[in-house]
Amino acid sequence: MTSHDHGVQQSGVPHGGTAFGVMLRSLRRAARLTLEELSEASGVSVRALGDLERGRSRGPQRRTVDALAAALRLDAEQGERLRRLAEAGRDRGAPSVSPYLLRTVPDFTGRKQELADLQALATGTRTRAAVLFGPGGQGKTTLAAEAVRRLAVDFPDGSVCVQLHGMSDSPLPAAEALVLLLTALGHPPDRIPVDPVAREAVYRAALTGRRALVVLDDAADETQTRPLLPDAEGSFVLVTSRRPLAGLEGVRRIRLGGLSGGESTRLLERILGAPRTDGQSEAITRLTELCGHLPLALRIVGNRLSSRPSWTPARLAGQLADEERRLSGLVAGDLAVRSALTLSYGQLTDPHRVLLRRLSLIPGHDVGPDLAAVLTGEDPLTTEDSLDLLVDRGLLEETTPGRYALHDLVRLFAREQLSAEEPESVTRVARLRMADWLLRSASAAGRRFEAPGAPQPWAGDPEAFTPGSAEEAEQWLTAERSNWAGALPLMFAAGRHTEILHASRTLYWFSDRWSQWPEWQTLFSHGVRSAAALGDRSAEAHQLNCLAWAHSVGAYQYAEAEQLARRALEPASETGDLDQQAWAWAYISGACMGLARPAEAAEAAARATRLFETTGDSTGRAVSQRVLGTALRESGRGEEALALHRALLGTRTGDVPGLNEFAAALLRCETARDLLALERWSEAAEAFRSVGTPLDHAGIDRLRAHTSVGLATALEHCGDPTGAREHYAQARDLFTQFGDTASAAEAVAGLERLGPTT
């Protein structure tokens, strides 16, 4: 089989003529010209024309093709395709028969599930076509070639392929693809109908009763692909495309994404060989991450290293670590990630290009339609349609319903296009508008969890997201947390310090619901810096206290928390702010407890309690007294601790939504731990069982962990090893999950004491 420009290949089926000859005959007949009339119009002899159409002359010279194109009145695209077919025909080195449809690679790796799915579809009786789709560079054609190799035994009537050039400026029309496919299937060239509809019927008839495998590689759209699908059982068509071709009926779709981490590593190891990868596991892993597990990028990296024997994987990883140079580094010969992305980008409309470029400004991991619309000025509904189109074009991934993310390499490409196509002044305005909207929206959502009297978010354009309920607010703050946290340095650089403090103020009580989010350290550290920039010492004390809380409760960084709380004492004392002085001592007491200094913790908690009594802050007083009781217990004064904690039960802690219920559960847990310290085992077990966990507070996992380990200890002493073992295991898993290694070790020690189950 001759290898032609449009990639028609065949295995085990008859072949007649050449692609150029068949196409010339089809075009002549479509123009309703005889050989003599075409000869007269073009100046090419009748005999030469006959030899071309019959395939006796494989590839005419450029001037002959130009003359024929002019005589046939072909448009620019048709003329260029005819010239490419002629050039391919002049390639005398091309093999006459190809053993497989597409070029396979000896180091093919992974895709086990996709291959299994294709095997099941191709050998089943219900599905006659499948679309293998996904972004550029995912290896769709390579996977199709591997599938054909493995499926050859199931299709005794052979396999054919046509390259549809869907990503080029001139995709192959379906009518022309039918000529190539019919020729490859052995249909006599002189009996191929001129009429496209008749030609389609002949093609489907040619597949009827056969077990042939047809691959349509790089399909542009449904219009190009639909006429090439079979309508009878037996034959199977495999389509590859960057789009899902959602309009096609009766086909199955398989989306191709990146390789797994293990598959990426194995692919590089197979390309490079053991001598180049032994002892380089860390560098190889880093390379797979820098490639985003994109097969094209991984192959480029492997090929580059193969062509440079003196290079180590670590050296190339060091080069690619620079984001500004990464796409330029992912080039090997005619393989380039940037080129693959440019093809998709070039097929977008101007508004879709703007959206893709500006999505690179998103500071977080993913984005919803509302935030994306802020970047472009379009309405959210139109933007959502545009986001879905980018998903269809393989330039965006829908990670969860309504949330969209750029692949790391696509993000770098979009950033390059943004720099090249939009002035920095325009980009700066879009970036700040986005950051402003994010913090205003976070402030509006945070108000749903604030005490009465919280300030309104500041005005701006576009309007901020305004949640209709606390549940909706929590969902938004959770989904967008990497984005609103990422907006903080942008706002700080723009000198928007007042707005940063406002957002911090309105998110203050919400932070207690998700105390272990790392974003709180980001928020409150920017709050400290903004307060200092404004010279607002009272706000600085407040933000330092908030930051101390984030280090202590959120990250178990007790030494840092103590240092920050002591720093807060200075501006709080300077401004006479007794409330912030009280909170500073409260956080100092908590940090001292974490550092196993209960006597100092008790002293600090007592000072905090007295100050809170002076200011009338019932919430702060309840917190400091609870810590005081804990410090008393850890100092060996269990009876005093139990009395204090029991006295606090039923006391309201203020008007903050949801706080009273959670604080009550914490107190019940502390009371149970007091009983445990007093070795009143059965009472302690009963108290731990009655702790309860309010479902609307994210701190319940930590509370559940402490309750589980306490209950396990009580049950162990009550002679119930089975129950104790169950709760120790639960506590171990929970503590490990949120990084409290010391408490996890305590649970593990309990399991070891009990020994294995019998």
Short mmCIF file of C-alpha atoms in Angstrom, two decimals, residues 133-138 140 166-168 218-222 241-246 255-256 340-353 355-356 385-398 404-407 410 413:
data_model
loop_
_atom_site.label_atom_id
_atom_site.label_comp_id
_atom_site.label_asym_id
_atom_site.label_seq_id
_atom_site.Cartn_x
_atom_site.Cartn_y
_atom_site.Cartn_z
CA PHE A 133 -11.16 12.07 22.31
CA GLY A 134 -9.05 14.31 24.49
CA PRO A 135 -6.62 17.24 24.47
CA GLY A 136 -3.71 17.43 22.09
CA GLY A 137 -0.63 15.49 23.15
CA GLN A 138 -2.50 12.76 25.04
CA LYS A 140 -4.82 9.36 20.86
CA GLY A 166 -9.13 17.96 11.54
CA MET A 167 -6.72 20.34 13.22
CA SER A 168 -5.34 21.77 9.98
CA ASP A 218 -7.92 13.52 13.74
CA ALA A 219 -11.56 14.22 12.98
CA ALA A 220 -12.61 17.87 12.90
CA ASP A 221 -16.33 17.68 13.64
CA GLU A 222 -19.53 15.71 13.25
CA SER A 241 -10.49 13.70 17.77
CA ARG A 242 -9.72 16.50 20.16
CA ARG A 243 -13.48 16.99 20.50
CA PRO A 244 -16.05 14.55 21.89
CA LEU A 245 -18.16 14.89 18.71
CA ALA A 246 -21.24 14.95 20.90
CA ARG A 255 -11.99 10.39 27.00
CA LEU A 256 -8.22 10.21 27.10
CA ALA A 340 0.15 21.03 19.60
CA LEU A 341 -1.48 23.71 21.73
CA THR A 342 -1.18 26.33 19.00
CA LEU A 343 -3.27 24.17 16.67
CA SER A 344 -6.16 24.12 19.12
CA TYR A 345 -5.76 27.79 20.01
CA GLY A 346 -5.82 28.78 16.35
CA GLN A 347 -9.29 27.29 15.89
CA LEU A 348 -10.87 29.42 18.62
CA THR A 349 -12.87 32.58 18.04
CA ASP A 350 -11.47 35.83 19.43
CA PRO A 351 -13.76 35.85 22.54
CA HIS A 352 -12.78 32.27 23.36
CA ARG A 353 -9.10 33.13 22.98
CA LEU A 355 -11.16 33.74 27.92
CA LEU A 356 -8.43 31.12 27.64
CA ASP A 385 -21.01 28.04 27.41
CA SER A 386 -17.55 29.27 26.46
CA LEU A 387 -15.93 27.20 29.20
CA ASP A 388 -17.75 24.11 27.95
CA LEU A 389 -16.51 24.83 24.42
CA LEU A 390 -12.92 25.02 25.70
CA VAL A 391 -13.49 21.64 27.35
CA ASP A 392 -14.70 20.23 24.03
CA ARG A 393 -11.60 21.63 22.32
CA GLY A 394 -9.35 19.89 24.82
CA LEU A 395 -7.95 23.12 26.31
CA LEU A 396 -9.78 22.93 29.63
CA GLU A 397 -10.81 20.18 32.01
CA GLU A 398 -14.08 20.05 33.95
CA TYR A 404 -12.90 24.10 35.34
CA ALA A 405 -9.11 23.80 35.43
CA LEU A 406 -6.22 24.40 33.04
CA HIS A 407 -3.59 21.72 32.62
CA VAL A 410 -1.92 24.85 28.93
CA PHE A 413 0.78 28.50 27.01
#
